[in-house]
Amino acid sequence: MSDARQLLGMKGASGTSNIWKLRLQLMKPVTWIPLIWGVICGAAASGHYQWKLDHLLAAIACMVMSGPLLAGYTQTINDYYDREIDAINEPYRPIPSGAIPLLQVKVQIGVLLIAGLGVAWGLDQWAGHSTPFLLLLALGGSFVSYIYSAPPLKLKQNGWLGNYALGASYIALPWWAGQALFGKLTWSTALLTLAYSLAGLGIAVVNDFKSVEGDRALGLQSLPVVFGIQRASWISAGMIDGFQLAMVAVLIVIGQHFAAVLLVLLVVPQITFQDIWLLRDPVAFDVKYQASAQPFLVLGMLVTALAIGHSPLIQVM
């Protein structure tokens, strides 16, 4: 299990001297999954995805751009600027352990960024965009990733701003990319996904519990540091549940009642797992909670996306 954790970039990983395994660990493949899923949701919300070869290949390319390339860039640059914190929280990681030189980390950051932007440009050409929407989204997302991790802004120093930037990057940005690739990204759905990203803020708080010691030592104002672990766990649960239920209200308003019922049914087990794991001991049970509850959250995203793709919202500019 420790070897698998090493390859996925998870906490509790084993050590390795293999440079390619170290590079993969820096990219944290486990974090690619929600971005890949976000692209799927965006394609569904576009209302124009078709099951044919060129659409499938374009979707896969968009997933590679969002996950391995740009999320990989985000995670690598985050590890680069978090090396002092990781020396306290996760000293076995490639940079604080000295397993990979900083120069090679910088090269990896540059290669992933350039490759991600290149794929975005190619997707714009395939879609026939007169305005390079995918490239602009990739540039915007990359900039947010940089200011999230790097001084002087370092958004992650503020628990609210940093976690919202993270939530929007994992929900709104890949959704926008998938929707713009196969259809039109409307203002209504853009704003809706930004609201949905507030649930992502709650998810991001869950990731902060494992870093409380290092965050407190280096003065980062994460929500568990500011409010304490117990209160932060309630804030996390409230954000996750509250904004999904807000999406239920939106689905009812736009006439997607069956989807609204499905989304409620998918929120219920999340509340159950919050009671079992998150609210009981978020430090000890953060991984168990995410493994149990997040499948229901991402299924709810797809339900919402499919409903939007068959609603008047995709026509509202």
Coordinates of C-alpha atoms in Angstrom, one line a residue:
M1 CA 0.0 0.0 0.0
S2 CA 2.9 2.4 0.8
D3 CA 4.2 1.8 -2.8
A4 CA 0.8 2.6 -4.3
R5 CA 0.6 5.7 -2.1
Q6 CA 4.0 6.8 -3.4
L7 CA 2.9 6.6 -7.0
L8 CA -0.4 8.4 -6.3
G9 CA 1.3 11.1 -4.3
M10 CA -0.7 10.3 -1.1
K11 CA 0.3 10.8 2.5
G12 CA 2.1 7.8 4.1
A13 CA 4.1 7.0 0.9
S14 CA 7.2 4.9 0.8
G15 CA 10.6 6.2 -0.4
T16 CA 12.1 5.7 -3.8
S17 CA 15.2 6.7 -5.8
N18 CA 13.5 6.2 -9.2
I19 CA 13.4 9.7 -10.8
W20 CA 10.3 8.9 -12.8
K21 CA 8.4 7.7 -9.7
L22 CA 9.5 10.8 -7.9
R23 CA 8.3 13.0 -10.7
L24 CA 4.9 11.2 -10.7
Q25 CA 4.7 11.6 -6.9
L26 CA 5.2 15.4 -7.3
M27 CA 2.3 15.4 -9.8
K28 CA 0.0 13.7 -7.3
P29 CA -2.1 11.5 -9.7
V30 CA -4.8 11.1 -7.0
T31 CA -5.7 14.8 -7.5
W32 CA -6.3 14.4 -11.2
I33 CA -9.5 12.5 -10.8
P34 CA -11.8 15.4 -9.9
L35 CA -10.5 17.5 -12.8
I36 CA -11.0 14.6 -15.3
W37 CA -14.5 14.2 -13.9
G38 CA -15.1 18.0 -14.2
V39 CA -14.4 17.8 -17.9
I40 CA -16.9 15.0 -18.2
C41 CA -19.5 17.2 -16.4
G42 CA -18.7 20.1 -18.6
A43 CA -19.2 18.0 -21.8
A44 CA -22.5 16.7 -20.4
A45 CA -23.6 20.3 -19.5
S46 CA -22.8 21.5 -23.1
G47 CA -25.7 19.4 -24.4
H48 CA -23.7 18.8 -27.6
Y49 CA -21.3 16.0 -26.8
Q50 CA -21.7 13.1 -29.3
W51 CA -20.5 9.6 -28.9
K52 CA -18.2 9.6 -32.0
L53 CA -14.4 9.2 -32.3
D54 CA -13.4 12.8 -32.8
H55 CA -15.5 13.9 -29.8
L56 CA -14.1 11.1 -27.6
L57 CA -10.5 11.9 -28.6
A58 CA -11.1 15.6 -27.9
A59 CA -12.6 14.8 -24.5
I60 CA -9.6 12.6 -23.6
A61 CA -7.2 15.3 -24.7
C62 CA -9.1 17.8 -22.5
M63 CA -8.8 15.4 -19.6
V64 CA -5.1 15.0 -20.1
M65 CA -4.7 18.8 -20.2
S66 CA -6.7 19.3 -17.1
G67 CA -5.4 16.3 -15.1
P68 CA -1.9 15.1 -15.7
L69 CA -0.6 18.3 -17.3
L70 CA -2.1 21.3 -15.6
A71 CA -3.1 19.6 -12.3
G72 CA 0.4 18.0 -12.4
Y73 CA 1.9 21.5 -12.9
T74 CA -0.2 22.8 -10.0
Q75 CA 0.8 20.1 -7.6
T76 CA 4.5 20.3 -8.6
I77 CA 4.7 24.1 -8.1
N78 CA 2.8 23.7 -4.8
D79 CA 5.4 21.2 -3.5
Y80 CA 8.2 23.5 -4.7
Y81 CA 6.9 26.5 -2.6
D82 CA 5.7 24.2 0.3
R83 CA 9.0 22.5 0.8
E84 CA 9.4 24.1 4.3
I85 CA 5.9 23.1 5.4
D86 CA 6.4 19.6 3.9
A87 CA 9.6 19.3 5.9
I88 CA 7.4 19.4 9.0
N89 CA 4.3 17.6 7.8
E90 CA 5.5 15.1 5.1
P91 CA 9.4 15.0 5.3
Y92 CA 9.4 11.9 3.1
R93 CA 8.1 13.8 0.0
P94 CA 10.6 14.2 -2.9
I95 CA 11.7 17.8 -2.3
P96 CA 12.2 18.0 1.5
S97 CA 13.8 14.5 1.5
G98 CA 16.4 15.7 -1.0
A99 CA 15.5 12.8 -3.4
I100 CA 15.1 15.2 -6.4
P101 CA 17.1 18.4 -7.1
L102 CA 15.3 21.7 -7.2
L103 CA 16.5 22.4 -10.7
Q104 CA 14.8 19.2 -12.0
V105 CA 11.6 20.3 -10.2
K106 CA 11.7 23.7 -12.0
V107 CA 12.2 21.9 -15.3
Q108 CA 9.2 19.7 -14.6
I109 CA 7.1 22.8 -13.8
G110 CA 8.0 24.4 -17.1
V111 CA 7.4 21.3 -19.2
L112 CA 4.0 20.5 -17.7
L113 CA 2.9 24.1 -18.1
I114 CA 4.0 24.5 -21.7
A115 CA 2.5 21.1 -22.6
G116 CA -0.8 22.0 -21.0
L117 CA -1.0 25.3 -22.8
G118 CA -0.1 23.6 -26.1
V119 CA -2.9 21.0 -25.7
A120 CA -5.4 23.8 -24.9
W121 CA -4.4 25.7 -28.1
G122 CA -4.8 22.5 -30.1
L123 CA -8.3 21.9 -28.7
D124 CA -9.3 25.4 -29.7
Q125 CA -8.2 24.7 -33.2
W126 CA -10.2 21.5 -33.3
A127 CA -13.3 23.2 -31.9
G128 CA -12.9 26.1 -34.4
H129 CA -13.0 28.8 -31.8
S130 CA -12.4 32.3 -33.1
T131 CA -11.5 33.2 -29.5
P132 CA -9.2 30.7 -27.9
F133 CA -11.4 29.9 -24.9
L134 CA -9.5 26.7 -23.9
L135 CA -6.2 28.5 -24.0
L136 CA -7.5 31.4 -22.0
L137 CA -9.0 29.0 -19.4
A138 CA -5.6 27.2 -19.2
L139 CA -3.7 30.5 -18.8
G140 CA -6.2 31.7 -16.1
G141 CA -6.1 28.4 -14.2
S142 CA -2.3 28.3 -14.3
F143 CA -2.1 31.9 -13.0
V144 CA -4.4 31.0 -10.1
S145 CA -2.3 27.9 -9.4
Y146 CA 0.8 30.1 -9.3
I147 CA -0.6 32.8 -6.9
Y148 CA -2.2 30.0 -4.8
S149 CA 1.3 28.6 -4.0
A150 CA 3.8 31.4 -4.6
P151 CA 4.6 34.5 -2.7
P152 CA 3.9 37.4 -2.4
L153 CA 0.1 36.6 -2.8
K154 CA 0.2 32.9 -1.8
L155 CA -3.5 32.6 -1.5
K156 CA -3.3 29.4 0.6
Q157 CA -2.1 31.6 3.5
N158 CA -5.8 32.6 3.8
G159 CA -8.1 29.7 4.5
W160 CA -11.1 31.2 2.7
L161 CA -9.4 32.6 -0.4
G162 CA -7.0 29.6 -0.8
N163 CA -9.6 27.0 -0.4
Y164 CA -12.1 28.7 -2.7
A165 CA -9.3 29.0 -5.4
L166 CA -8.7 25.3 -4.9
G167 CA -12.4 24.4 -5.1
A168 CA -13.0 26.5 -8.2
S169 CA -9.9 25.0 -9.9
Y170 CA -11.3 21.5 -9.2
I171 CA -14.9 22.1 -10.1
A172 CA -15.5 25.2 -12.2
L173 CA -12.4 25.3 -14.4
P174 CA -12.5 21.8 -15.8
W175 CA -16.3 22.1 -16.2
W176 CA -15.8 25.3 -18.2
A177 CA -13.2 23.6 -20.4
G178 CA -15.5 20.6 -21.2
Q179 CA -18.5 22.8 -21.8
A180 CA -16.6 25.3 -24.0
L181 CA -15.0 22.5 -26.0
F182 CA -18.3 21.0 -27.1
G183 CA -20.7 23.9 -26.8
K184 CA -21.0 27.4 -25.4
L185 CA -20.0 28.4 -21.9
T186 CA -22.9 30.7 -20.8
W187 CA -22.7 33.3 -18.1
S188 CA -25.5 31.4 -16.2
T189 CA -23.7 28.1 -16.1
A190 CA -20.4 29.9 -15.3
L191 CA -21.9 31.6 -12.3
L192 CA -23.6 28.4 -11.3
T193 CA -20.4 26.4 -11.3
L194 CA -18.7 29.1 -9.3
A195 CA -21.4 28.7 -6.6
Y196 CA -21.0 24.9 -6.8
S197 CA -17.2 25.5 -6.2
L198 CA -18.1 26.7 -2.7
A199 CA -18.9 23.0 -2.0
G200 CA -15.3 22.5 -3.3
L201 CA -14.1 24.9 -0.6
G202 CA -15.5 22.6 2.0
I203 CA -13.7 19.6 0.4
A204 CA -10.4 21.6 0.4
V205 CA -10.7 22.2 4.1
V206 CA -10.6 18.4 4.6
N207 CA -7.2 18.4 3.1
D208 CA -6.0 21.0 5.6
F209 CA -6.5 18.8 8.6
K210 CA -3.4 16.8 7.9
S211 CA -1.2 19.9 7.7
V212 CA -2.3 21.8 10.9
E213 CA 1.0 21.4 12.6
G214 CA 3.1 22.8 9.8
D215 CA 0.5 25.5 8.9
R216 CA 0.5 26.7 12.5
A217 CA 4.3 26.7 12.7
L218 CA 4.7 28.8 9.6
G219 CA 1.8 31.2 10.2
L220 CA -0.6 29.9 7.5
Q221 CA -4.2 30.8 8.3
S222 CA -5.9 27.7 7.3
L223 CA -9.4 27.2 8.6
P224 CA -8.4 24.4 11.1
V225 CA -5.7 26.8 12.4
V226 CA -8.0 29.8 12.7
F227 CA -11.2 28.0 14.0
G228 CA -9.8 24.9 15.5
I229 CA -10.2 21.4 14.2
Q230 CA -13.7 20.7 15.5
R231 CA -15.2 24.0 14.3
A232 CA -13.4 23.7 10.9
S233 CA -14.9 20.2 10.4
W234 CA -18.4 21.7 10.9
I235 CA -17.6 24.5 8.5
S236 CA -16.4 22.0 5.9
A237 CA -19.5 19.8 6.3
G238 CA -21.8 22.9 6.1
M239 CA -20.2 24.2 2.9
I240 CA -20.3 20.8 1.2
D241 CA -23.9 20.1 2.0
G242 CA -25.3 23.6 1.9
F243 CA -24.2 24.4 -1.6
Q244 CA -25.2 21.1 -3.0
L245 CA -28.7 21.7 -1.6
A246 CA -28.5 25.2 -3.2
M247 CA -28.0 23.3 -6.5
V248 CA -31.1 21.3 -5.7
A249 CA -33.1 24.6 -5.5
V250 CA -31.7 25.7 -8.8
L251 CA -32.7 22.4 -10.5
I252 CA -36.2 22.8 -9.2
V253 CA -36.4 26.4 -10.5
I254 CA -35.3 25.3 -14.0
G255 CA -37.8 22.4 -14.0
Q256 CA -35.4 19.5 -13.6
H257 CA -37.3 17.9 -10.7
F258 CA -36.1 14.3 -11.2
A259 CA -32.5 15.5 -11.1
A260 CA -33.2 17.5 -8.0
V261 CA -34.6 14.4 -6.2
L262 CA -31.5 12.4 -7.3
L263 CA -29.2 15.1 -6.0
V264 CA -30.9 15.1 -2.6
L265 CA -30.5 11.3 -2.5
L266 CA -26.8 11.7 -3.2
V267 CA -26.4 14.3 -0.4
V268 CA -27.9 12.0 2.3
P269 CA -25.0 9.5 2.4
Q270 CA -22.5 12.3 2.4
I271 CA -24.2 13.6 5.6
T272 CA -24.0 10.1 7.1
F273 CA -20.3 9.8 6.4
Q274 CA -19.7 13.2 7.8
D275 CA -21.3 12.1 11.0
I276 CA -19.3 8.8 11.1
W277 CA -15.9 10.2 10.0
L278 CA -15.5 13.9 9.4
L279 CA -17.2 15.4 12.5
R280 CA -15.9 12.7 14.8
D281 CA -12.1 13.0 14.1
P282 CA -11.2 14.7 10.8
V283 CA -7.4 14.3 11.4
A284 CA -7.6 10.5 11.8
F285 CA -10.4 9.9 9.4
D286 CA -9.9 12.4 6.6
V287 CA -8.9 9.8 4.0
K288 CA -11.7 7.4 5.0
Y289 CA -14.2 10.2 4.8
Q290 CA -13.1 11.4 1.4
A291 CA -13.1 7.8 0.0
S292 CA -16.6 7.2 1.4
A293 CA -18.3 10.5 0.6
Q294 CA -16.7 12.0 -2.5
P295 CA -18.1 9.4 -4.9
F296 CA -21.6 10.6 -4.1
L297 CA -20.5 14.3 -4.5
V298 CA -19.0 13.7 -7.9
L299 CA -22.0 11.7 -9.0
G300 CA -24.2 14.6 -7.9
M301 CA -22.1 16.9 -10.1
L302 CA -22.8 14.7 -13.1
V303 CA -26.5 14.6 -12.4
T304 CA -26.5 18.4 -12.2
A305 CA -24.5 18.7 -15.4
L306 CA -26.8 16.4 -17.4
A307 CA -29.8 18.4 -16.1
I308 CA -28.2 21.7 -17.1
G309 CA -27.5 20.2 -20.6
H310 CA -31.2 19.6 -21.1
S311 CA -32.4 22.9 -19.7
P312 CA -32.8 26.5 -20.9
L313 CA -29.7 27.5 -19.0
I314 CA -27.4 26.6 -21.9
Q315 CA -29.3 29.1 -24.1
V316 CA -28.9 32.0 -21.6
M317 CA -25.9 34.1 -22.5

